[in-house]
Coordinates of C-alpha atoms and ligand atoms in Angstrom, one line a residue:
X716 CA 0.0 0.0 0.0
X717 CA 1.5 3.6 -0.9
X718 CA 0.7 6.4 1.6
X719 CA 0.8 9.6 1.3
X720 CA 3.2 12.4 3.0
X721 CA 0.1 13.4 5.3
X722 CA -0.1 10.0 6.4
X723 CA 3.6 9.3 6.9
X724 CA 3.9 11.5 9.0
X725 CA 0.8 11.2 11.1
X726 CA 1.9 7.5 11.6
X727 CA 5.4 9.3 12.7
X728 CA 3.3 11.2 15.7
X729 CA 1.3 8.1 17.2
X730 CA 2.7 4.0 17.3
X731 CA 1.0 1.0 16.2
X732 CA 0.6 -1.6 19.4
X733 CA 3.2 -3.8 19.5
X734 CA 5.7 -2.7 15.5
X735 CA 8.3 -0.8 15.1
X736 CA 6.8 2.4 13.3
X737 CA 10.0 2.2 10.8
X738 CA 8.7 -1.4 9.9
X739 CA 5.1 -0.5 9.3
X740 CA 6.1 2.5 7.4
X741 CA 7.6 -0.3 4.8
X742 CA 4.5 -2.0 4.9
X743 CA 1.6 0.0 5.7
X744 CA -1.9 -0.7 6.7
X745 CA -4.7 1.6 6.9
X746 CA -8.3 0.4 7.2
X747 CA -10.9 2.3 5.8
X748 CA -14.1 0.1 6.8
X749 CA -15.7 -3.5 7.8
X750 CA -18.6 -5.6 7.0
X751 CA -18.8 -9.1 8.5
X752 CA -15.8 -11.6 8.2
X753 CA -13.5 -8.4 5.6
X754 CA -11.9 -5.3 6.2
X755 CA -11.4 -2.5 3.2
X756 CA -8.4 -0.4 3.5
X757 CA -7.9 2.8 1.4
X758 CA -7.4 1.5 -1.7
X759 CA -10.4 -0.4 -1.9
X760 CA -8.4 -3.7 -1.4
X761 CA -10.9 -6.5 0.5
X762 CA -9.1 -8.6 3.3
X763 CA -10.6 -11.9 5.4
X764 CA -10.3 -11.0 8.7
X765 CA -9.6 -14.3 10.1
X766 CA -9.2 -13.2 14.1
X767 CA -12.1 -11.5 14.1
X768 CA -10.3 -8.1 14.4
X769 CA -8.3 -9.3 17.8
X770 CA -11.0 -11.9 18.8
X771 CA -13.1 -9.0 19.2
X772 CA -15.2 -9.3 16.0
X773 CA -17.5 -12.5 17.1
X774 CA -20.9 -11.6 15.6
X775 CA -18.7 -10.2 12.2
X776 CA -18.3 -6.3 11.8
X777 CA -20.9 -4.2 11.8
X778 CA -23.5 -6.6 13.3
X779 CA -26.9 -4.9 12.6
X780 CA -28.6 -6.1 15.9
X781 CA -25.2 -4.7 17.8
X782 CA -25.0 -1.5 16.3
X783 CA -28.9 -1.1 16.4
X784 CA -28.5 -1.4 20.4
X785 CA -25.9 1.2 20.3
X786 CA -28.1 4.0 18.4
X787 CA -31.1 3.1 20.5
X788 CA -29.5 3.3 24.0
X789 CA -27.2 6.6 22.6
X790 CA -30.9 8.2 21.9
X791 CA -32.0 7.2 25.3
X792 CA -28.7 8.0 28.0
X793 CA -25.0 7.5 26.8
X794 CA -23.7 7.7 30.1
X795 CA -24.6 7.6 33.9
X796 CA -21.7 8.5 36.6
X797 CA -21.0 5.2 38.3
X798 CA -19.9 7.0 41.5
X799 CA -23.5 8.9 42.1
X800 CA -25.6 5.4 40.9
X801 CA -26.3 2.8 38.0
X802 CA -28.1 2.7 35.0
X803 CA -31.0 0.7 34.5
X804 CA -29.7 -1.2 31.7
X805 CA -26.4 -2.1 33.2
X806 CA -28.4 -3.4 35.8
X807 CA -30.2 -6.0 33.1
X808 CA -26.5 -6.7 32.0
X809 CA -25.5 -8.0 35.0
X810 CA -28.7 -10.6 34.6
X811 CA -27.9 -11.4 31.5
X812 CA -23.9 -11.7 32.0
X813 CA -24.4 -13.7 35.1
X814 CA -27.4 -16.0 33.2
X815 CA -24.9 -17.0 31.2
X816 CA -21.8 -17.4 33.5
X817 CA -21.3 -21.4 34.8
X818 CA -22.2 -22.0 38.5
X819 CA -22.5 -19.5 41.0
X820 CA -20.7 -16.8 39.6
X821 CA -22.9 -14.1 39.3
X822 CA -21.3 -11.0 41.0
X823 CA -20.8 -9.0 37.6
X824 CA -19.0 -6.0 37.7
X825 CA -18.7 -4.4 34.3
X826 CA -15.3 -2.7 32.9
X827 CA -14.0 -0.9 29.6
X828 CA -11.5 -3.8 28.5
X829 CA -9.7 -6.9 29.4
X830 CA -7.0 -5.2 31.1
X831 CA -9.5 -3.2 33.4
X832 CA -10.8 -6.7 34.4
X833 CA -7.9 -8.7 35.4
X834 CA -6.5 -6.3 37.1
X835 CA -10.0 -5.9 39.1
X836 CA -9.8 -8.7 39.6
X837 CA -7.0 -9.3 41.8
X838 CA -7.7 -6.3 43.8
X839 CA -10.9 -7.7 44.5
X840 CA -9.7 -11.1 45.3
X841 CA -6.5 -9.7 47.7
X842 CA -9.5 -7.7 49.9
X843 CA -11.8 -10.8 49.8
X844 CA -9.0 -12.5 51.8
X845 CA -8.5 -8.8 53.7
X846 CA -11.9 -9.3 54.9
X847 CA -12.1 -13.1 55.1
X848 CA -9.8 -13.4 58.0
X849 CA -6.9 -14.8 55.9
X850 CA -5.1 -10.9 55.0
X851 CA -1.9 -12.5 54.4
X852 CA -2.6 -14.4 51.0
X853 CA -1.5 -11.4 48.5
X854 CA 0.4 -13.5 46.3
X855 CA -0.7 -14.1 42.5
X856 CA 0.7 -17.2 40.6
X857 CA 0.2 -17.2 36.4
X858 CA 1.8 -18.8 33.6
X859 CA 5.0 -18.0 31.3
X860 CA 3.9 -16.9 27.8
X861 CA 0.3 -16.0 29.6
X862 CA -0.5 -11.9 28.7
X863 CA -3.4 -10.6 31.2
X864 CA -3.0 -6.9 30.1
X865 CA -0.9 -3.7 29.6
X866 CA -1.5 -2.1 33.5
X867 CA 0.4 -2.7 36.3
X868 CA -0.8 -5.8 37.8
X869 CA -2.1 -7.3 34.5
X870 CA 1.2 -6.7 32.8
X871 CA 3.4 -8.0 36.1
X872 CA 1.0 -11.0 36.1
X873 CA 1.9 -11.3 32.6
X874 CA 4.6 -14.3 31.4
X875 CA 5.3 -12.7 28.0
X876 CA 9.3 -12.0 28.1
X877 CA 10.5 -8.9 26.6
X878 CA 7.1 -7.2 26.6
X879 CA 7.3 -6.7 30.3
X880 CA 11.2 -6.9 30.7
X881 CA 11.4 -3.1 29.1
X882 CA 9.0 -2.2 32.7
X883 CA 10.9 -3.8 35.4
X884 CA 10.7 -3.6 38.4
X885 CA 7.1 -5.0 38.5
X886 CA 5.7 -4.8 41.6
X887 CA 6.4 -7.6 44.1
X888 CA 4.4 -10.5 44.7
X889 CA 3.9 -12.1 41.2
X890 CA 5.5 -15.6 40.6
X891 CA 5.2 -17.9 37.3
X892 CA 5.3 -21.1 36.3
X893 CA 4.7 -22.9 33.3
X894 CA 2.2 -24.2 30.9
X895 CA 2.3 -27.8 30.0
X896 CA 3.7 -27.0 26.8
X897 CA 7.4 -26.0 27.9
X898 CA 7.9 -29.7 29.2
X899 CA 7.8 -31.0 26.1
X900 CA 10.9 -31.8 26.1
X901 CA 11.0 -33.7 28.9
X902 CA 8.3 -35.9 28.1
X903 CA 7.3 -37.9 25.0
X904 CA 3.5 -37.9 26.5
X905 CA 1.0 -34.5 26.4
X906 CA -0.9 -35.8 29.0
X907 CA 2.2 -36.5 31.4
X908 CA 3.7 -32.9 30.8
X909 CA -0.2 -31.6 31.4
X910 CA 0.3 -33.4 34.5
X911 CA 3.5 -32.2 35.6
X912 CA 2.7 -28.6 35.1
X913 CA -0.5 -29.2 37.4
X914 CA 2.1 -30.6 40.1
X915 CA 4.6 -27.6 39.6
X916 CA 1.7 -25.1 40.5
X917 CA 1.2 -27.1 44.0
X918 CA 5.2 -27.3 44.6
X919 CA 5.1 -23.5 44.5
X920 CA 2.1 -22.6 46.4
X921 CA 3.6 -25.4 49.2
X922 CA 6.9 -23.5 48.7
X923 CA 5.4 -19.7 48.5
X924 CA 3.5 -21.0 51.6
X925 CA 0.0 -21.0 50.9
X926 CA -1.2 -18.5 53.4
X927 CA 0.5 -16.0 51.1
X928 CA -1.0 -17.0 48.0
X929 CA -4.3 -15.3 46.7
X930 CA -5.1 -16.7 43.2
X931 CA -4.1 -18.5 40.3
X932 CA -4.9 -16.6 37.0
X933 CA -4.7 -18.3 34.1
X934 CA -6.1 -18.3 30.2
X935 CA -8.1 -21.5 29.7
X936 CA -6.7 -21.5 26.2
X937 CA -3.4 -19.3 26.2
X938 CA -2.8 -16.7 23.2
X939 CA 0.4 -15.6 23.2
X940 CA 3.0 -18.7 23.2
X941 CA 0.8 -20.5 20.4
X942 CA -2.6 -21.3 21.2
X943 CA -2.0 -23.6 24.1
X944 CA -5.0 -26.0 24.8
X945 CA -3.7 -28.2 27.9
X946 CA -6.1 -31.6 28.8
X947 CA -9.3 -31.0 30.3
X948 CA -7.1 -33.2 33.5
X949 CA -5.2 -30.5 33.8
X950 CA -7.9 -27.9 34.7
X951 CA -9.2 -30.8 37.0
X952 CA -6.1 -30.7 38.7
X953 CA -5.2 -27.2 38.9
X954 CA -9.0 -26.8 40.4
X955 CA -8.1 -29.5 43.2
X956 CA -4.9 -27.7 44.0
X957 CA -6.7 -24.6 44.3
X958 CA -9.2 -25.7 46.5
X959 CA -6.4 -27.7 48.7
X960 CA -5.0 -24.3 49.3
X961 CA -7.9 -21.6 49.9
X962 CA -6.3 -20.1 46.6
X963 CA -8.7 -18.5 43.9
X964 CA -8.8 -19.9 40.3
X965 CA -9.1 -16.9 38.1
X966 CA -9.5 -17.7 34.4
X967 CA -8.7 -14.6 31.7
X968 CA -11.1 -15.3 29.6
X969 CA -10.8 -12.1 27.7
X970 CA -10.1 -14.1 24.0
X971 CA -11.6 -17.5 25.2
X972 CA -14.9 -16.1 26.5
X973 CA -18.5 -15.6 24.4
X974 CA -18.9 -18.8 22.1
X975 CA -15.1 -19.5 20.7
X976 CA -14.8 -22.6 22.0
X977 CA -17.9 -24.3 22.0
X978 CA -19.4 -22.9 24.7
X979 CA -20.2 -19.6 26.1
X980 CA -17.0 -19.8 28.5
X981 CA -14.2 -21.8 28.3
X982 CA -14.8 -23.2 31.7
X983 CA -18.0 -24.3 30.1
X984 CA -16.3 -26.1 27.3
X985 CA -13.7 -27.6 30.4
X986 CA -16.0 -28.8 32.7
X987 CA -14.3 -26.8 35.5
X988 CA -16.0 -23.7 37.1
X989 CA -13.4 -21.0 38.1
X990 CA -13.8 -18.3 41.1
X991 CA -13.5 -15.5 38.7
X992 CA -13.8 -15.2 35.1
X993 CA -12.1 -12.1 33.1
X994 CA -13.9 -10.7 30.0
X995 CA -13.7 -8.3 27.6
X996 CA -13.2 -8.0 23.7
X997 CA -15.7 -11.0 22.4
X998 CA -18.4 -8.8 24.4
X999 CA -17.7 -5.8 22.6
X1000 CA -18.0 -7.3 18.7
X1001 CA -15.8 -4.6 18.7
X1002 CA -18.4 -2.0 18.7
X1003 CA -17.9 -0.3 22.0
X1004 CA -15.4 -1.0 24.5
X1005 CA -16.7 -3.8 27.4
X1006 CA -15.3 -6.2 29.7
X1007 CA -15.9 -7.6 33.2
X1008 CA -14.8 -9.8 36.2
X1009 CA -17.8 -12.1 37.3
X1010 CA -17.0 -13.7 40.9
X1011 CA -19.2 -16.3 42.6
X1012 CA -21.9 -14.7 44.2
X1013 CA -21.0 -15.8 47.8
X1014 CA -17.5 -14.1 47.7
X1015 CA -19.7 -10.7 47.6
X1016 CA -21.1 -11.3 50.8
X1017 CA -17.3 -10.4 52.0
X1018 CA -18.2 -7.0 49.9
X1019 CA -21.6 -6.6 51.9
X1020 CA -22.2 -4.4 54.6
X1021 CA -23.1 -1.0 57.2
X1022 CA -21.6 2.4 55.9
X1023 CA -19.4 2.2 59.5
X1024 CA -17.8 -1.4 58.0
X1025 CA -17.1 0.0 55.0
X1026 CA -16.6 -3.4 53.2
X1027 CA -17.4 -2.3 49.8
X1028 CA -15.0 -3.0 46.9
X1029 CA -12.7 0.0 47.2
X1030 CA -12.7 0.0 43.2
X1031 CA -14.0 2.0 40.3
X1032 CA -13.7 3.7 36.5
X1033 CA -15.5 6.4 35.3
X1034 CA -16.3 4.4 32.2
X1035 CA -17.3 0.8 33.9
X1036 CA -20.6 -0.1 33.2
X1037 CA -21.9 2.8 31.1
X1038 CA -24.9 2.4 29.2
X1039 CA -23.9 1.8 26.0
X1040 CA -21.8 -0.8 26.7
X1041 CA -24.1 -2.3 28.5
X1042 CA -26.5 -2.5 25.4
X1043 CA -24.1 -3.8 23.4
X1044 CA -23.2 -6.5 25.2
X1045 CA -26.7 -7.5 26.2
X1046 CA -27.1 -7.6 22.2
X1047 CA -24.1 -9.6 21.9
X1048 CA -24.7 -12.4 24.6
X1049 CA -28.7 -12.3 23.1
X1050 CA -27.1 -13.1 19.5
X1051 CA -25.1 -15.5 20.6
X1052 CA -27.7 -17.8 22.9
X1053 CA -30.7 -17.1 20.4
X1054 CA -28.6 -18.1 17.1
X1055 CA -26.7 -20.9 19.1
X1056 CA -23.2 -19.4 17.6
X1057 CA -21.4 -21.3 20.9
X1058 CA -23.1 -24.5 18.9
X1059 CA -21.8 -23.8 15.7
X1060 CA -18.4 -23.3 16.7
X1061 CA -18.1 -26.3 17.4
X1062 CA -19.1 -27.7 14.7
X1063 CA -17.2 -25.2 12.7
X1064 CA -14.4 -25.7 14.9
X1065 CA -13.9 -29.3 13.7
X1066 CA -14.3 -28.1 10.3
X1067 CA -11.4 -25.5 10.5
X1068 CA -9.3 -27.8 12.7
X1069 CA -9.3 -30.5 9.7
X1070 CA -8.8 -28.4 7.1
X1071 CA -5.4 -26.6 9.1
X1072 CA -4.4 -30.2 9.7
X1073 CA -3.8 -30.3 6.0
X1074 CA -1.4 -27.8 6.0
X1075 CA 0.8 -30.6 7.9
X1076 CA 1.4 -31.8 4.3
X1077 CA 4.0 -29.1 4.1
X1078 CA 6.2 -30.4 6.6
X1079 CA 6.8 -27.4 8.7
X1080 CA 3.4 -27.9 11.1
X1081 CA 4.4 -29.4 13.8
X1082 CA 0.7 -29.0 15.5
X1083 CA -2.6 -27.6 15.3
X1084 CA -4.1 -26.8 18.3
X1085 CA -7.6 -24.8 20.0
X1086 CA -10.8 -25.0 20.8
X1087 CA -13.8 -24.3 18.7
X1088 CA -13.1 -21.8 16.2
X1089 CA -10.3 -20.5 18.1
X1090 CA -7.2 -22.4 16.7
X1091 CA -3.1 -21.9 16.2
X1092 CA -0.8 -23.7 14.2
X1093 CA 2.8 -23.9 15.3
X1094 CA 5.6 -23.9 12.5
X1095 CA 8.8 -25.6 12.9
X1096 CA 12.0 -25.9 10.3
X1097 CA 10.9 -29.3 10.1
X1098 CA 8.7 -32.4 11.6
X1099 CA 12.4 -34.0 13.2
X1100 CA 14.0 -31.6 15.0
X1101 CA 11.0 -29.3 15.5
X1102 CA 12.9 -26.4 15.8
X1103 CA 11.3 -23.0 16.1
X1104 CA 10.9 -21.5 12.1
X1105 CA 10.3 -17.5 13.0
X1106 CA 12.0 -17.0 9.9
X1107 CA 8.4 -18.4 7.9
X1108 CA 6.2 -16.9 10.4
X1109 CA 7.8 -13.4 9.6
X1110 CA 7.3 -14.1 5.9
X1111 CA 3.7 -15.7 6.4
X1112 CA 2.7 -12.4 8.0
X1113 CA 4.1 -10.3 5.3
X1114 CA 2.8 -12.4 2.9
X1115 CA -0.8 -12.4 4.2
X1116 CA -1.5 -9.2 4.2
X1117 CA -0.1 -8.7 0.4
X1118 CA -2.7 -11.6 -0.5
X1119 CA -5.2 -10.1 1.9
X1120 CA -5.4 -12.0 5.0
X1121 CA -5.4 -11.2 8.4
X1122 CA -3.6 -13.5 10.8
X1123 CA -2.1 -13.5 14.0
X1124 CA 1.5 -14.5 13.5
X1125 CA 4.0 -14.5 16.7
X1126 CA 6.6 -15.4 14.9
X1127 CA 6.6 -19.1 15.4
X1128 CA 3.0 -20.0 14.9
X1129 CA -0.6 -18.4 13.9
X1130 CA -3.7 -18.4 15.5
X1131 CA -7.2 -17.9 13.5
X1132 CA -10.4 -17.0 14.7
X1133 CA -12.8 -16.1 12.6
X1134 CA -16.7 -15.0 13.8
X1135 CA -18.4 -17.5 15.2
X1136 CA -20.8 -16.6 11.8
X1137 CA -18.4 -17.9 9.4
X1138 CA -19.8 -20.7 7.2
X1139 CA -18.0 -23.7 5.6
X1140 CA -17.4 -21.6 2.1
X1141 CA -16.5 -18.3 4.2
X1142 CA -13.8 -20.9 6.6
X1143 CA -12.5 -22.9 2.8
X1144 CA -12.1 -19.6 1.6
X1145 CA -9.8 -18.8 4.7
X1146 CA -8.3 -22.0 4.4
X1147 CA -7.7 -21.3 0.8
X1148 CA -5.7 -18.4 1.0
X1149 CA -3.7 -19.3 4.3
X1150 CA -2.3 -22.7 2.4
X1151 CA -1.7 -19.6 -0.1
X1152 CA 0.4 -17.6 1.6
X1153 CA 2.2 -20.8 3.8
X1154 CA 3.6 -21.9 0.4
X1155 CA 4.3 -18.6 -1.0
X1156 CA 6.2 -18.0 2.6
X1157 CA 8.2 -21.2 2.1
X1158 CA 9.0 -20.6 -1.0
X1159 CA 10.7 -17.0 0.0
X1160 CA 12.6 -18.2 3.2
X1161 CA 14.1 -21.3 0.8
X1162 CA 15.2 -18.9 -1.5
X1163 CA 16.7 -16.6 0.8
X1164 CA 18.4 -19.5 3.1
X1165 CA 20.2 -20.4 -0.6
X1166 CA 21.3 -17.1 -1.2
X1167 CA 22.1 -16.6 2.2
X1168 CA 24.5 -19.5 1.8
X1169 CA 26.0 -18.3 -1.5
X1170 CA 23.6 -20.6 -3.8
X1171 CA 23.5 -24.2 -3.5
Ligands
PLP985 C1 -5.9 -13.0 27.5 C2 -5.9 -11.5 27.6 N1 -6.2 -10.9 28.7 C3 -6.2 -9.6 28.8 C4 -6.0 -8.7 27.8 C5 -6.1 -7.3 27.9 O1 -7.3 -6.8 27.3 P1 -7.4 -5.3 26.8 O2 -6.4 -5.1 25.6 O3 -8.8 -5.1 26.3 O4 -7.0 -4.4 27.9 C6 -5.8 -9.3 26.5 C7 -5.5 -8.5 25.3 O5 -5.0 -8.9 24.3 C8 -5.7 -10.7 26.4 O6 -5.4 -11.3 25.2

């Protein structure tokens, strides 16, 4: 895409998340609208959007019932101050949020983002144990390669390596330990090194001493790091462990959450209720900013009491809960149960899972893992060693974009997850052009690794 000088140097006064601004400039991007599963930049050129924007997009872009719901509520009352009261409708959000949450969690506080909620979330789980009788247990455990957020205590809880490094000193009480995948390695069997990271989260809560230790936090499926989809055992055991030790399971279900992998929740799709689930972009469709932490209802009896107690969750955002947020995710959650989308991908997860498997033919995929429509595929220099290949995932996402796709490529594998609306031709077309622009990337690092080594 060619830009002009107005735009160069706009894009010089402001950063793209995550890119070096001298690297987009060689590649630029600038959308210009959305309708369903594509994006149009300013050319005119038409791309899939196969993560639904950033797993935001679950309904498609511009979902006429969401955006109805937005104009409606915006004629009615855009915003309510949540320090003087609550709106109406954010009160029918919590029902609705909570109807669809699994057990007893049904304390629904509503937030602008993912971020906003995880890091709520702790806070509100460090004074539950303030004003249980157990004020020592501050500690938070999560996972290497897990990403909770850019604030303070989402991005120390965050595993995620040179993102965070560039911010250290963290504040204290954060530990990590590892997702099943890093032992590997060590064992030929998935379900043994699902196993042994299960164990290594009780060695350090025993170690930490568990009267320090206030939650777990963990994605059910993990983003960052490739998709990671441990055993449903796994979450069995992690639940025993934090039960054995009064510590709070708190799943991030900020990508996983709203009908991505079969269910409206992860834990859903597990079988294993958490204390706390994190929300946020799947609740949105991307139309107005949303998340929210949803605790079990009991823990908000710690919450409840006389002005002279002063229990209440010392917590709040100008922007949490507003009105239009709530409407829009009341539409969202209403698509989703009336239409059955959680159902469908399912079935359209299966779909999309076989048709990524055939990408193994390449010999560079080492594995293609997810849930529902949410899915990665890891790329290795080949199926023996299964050495890293960043080298093809750089190309792959250069590539993709020229073709007109839009993946999530980190360096070393992809995720896709298209709307939860995507059909079998919309998902073969996807398909299609990913096999596309796998080739087309193999084809360019081969060449270059020849030139590299003086032509062969
Ligand atoms: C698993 C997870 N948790 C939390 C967040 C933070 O959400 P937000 O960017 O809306 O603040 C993200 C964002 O990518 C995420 O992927």
């Amino acid at each position: 895409m060619a830009i002009d000088s107005r735009r160069e140097a706009l894009l010089r006064h402001t950063f793209i998340d995550f890119m070096q601004t001298a690297e987009f400039l060689r590649h630029p991007l600038i959308f210009e609208r959305a309708e369903g599963l594509h994006y149009w930049d300013i050319e005119g050129r038409r791309y899939f959007d196969a993560i639904g924007g950033i797993f935001v997009a679950c309904l498609g872009h511009g979902h006429p019932r969401v955006l109805e719901a937005l104009r409606e509520q915006a004629g009615r009352m855009a915003f309510a101050p949540p320090l003087h009261g609550i709106s109406d409708i954010t009160l029918d959000f919590i029902e609705r949020l909570g109807g669809v949450a699994p057990g007893n969690l049904k304390f629904v506080k509503p937030f602008s983002g993912g971020s906003e909620s995880t890091e709520a979330a702790m806070k509100f789980a460090r004074q539950y144990f303030k004003q249980t009788g157990r004020p020592g247990k501050y500690k938070f455990i999560s996972r290497y390669h897990g990403y909770h957020g850019g604030t303070g205590a989402a991005m120390a809880a965050s595993g995620t390596g040179p993102r965070k490094t560039k911010f250290e000193p963290h504040m204290g009480g954060f530990l990590k330990v590892f997702p099943p995948n890093h032992y590997r390695r060590y064992f030929s069997d998935w379900d043994e090194c699902n196993r042994f990271a299960a164990r290594a989260l009780e060695d350090v809560i025993i170690h930490e001493d568990p009267d320090t230790v206030a939650g777990f936090l963990v994605e059910p499926v993990g983003n960052t790091g490739g998709i990671i989809t441990p055993t449903v055992e796994y979450f069995r055991m992690i639940r025993e462990i934090c039960d054995r030790h009064d510590v709070m399971l708190i799943f991030d279900e900020v990508i996983t959450g709203f009908g991505k992998t079969g269910s409206m929740f992860a834990a859903q799709t597990l079988g294993v209720t958490p204390d706390i689930i994190c929300c946020g972009k799947g609740l949105s469709n991307g139309v107005f900013p949303i998340g929210a932490m949803i605790a079990r209802e009991d823990m908000a009896d710690a919450f409840y009491g006389s002005a002279e107690q002063n229990l209440q969750f010392a917590h709040g955002h100008t922007f949490a809960g507003n009105p239009l947020a709530a409407a829009v995710g009341m539409a969202v959650i209403g698509t989703i149960v009336e239409e059955q989308l959680d159902l469908r991908a399912r079935r359209m997860g299966d779909y999309l899972a076989s048709r990524l498997e055939r990408l193994k033919e390449y010999g560079v995929v080492r594995e293609v893992r997810g849930r529902g429509i949410l899915r990665g595929v890891e790329l290795v220099k080949d199926t023996n060693s299964m050495a890293p290949y960043p080298e093809l995932g750089t190309a792959l996402k250069r590539i993709a974009v020229e073709q007109g796709v839009i993946l999530r490529v980190d360096p070393s594998w992809f995720a896709v997850s298209p709307a939860l609306v995507a059909s079998q031709a919309d998902i073969d077309e996807m398909c299609d052009l990913i096999e596309q622009c796998l080739a087309q990337a193999l084809d360019a690092v081969q060449v270059r690794a020849v030139s590299s080594r003086g032509g062969e």
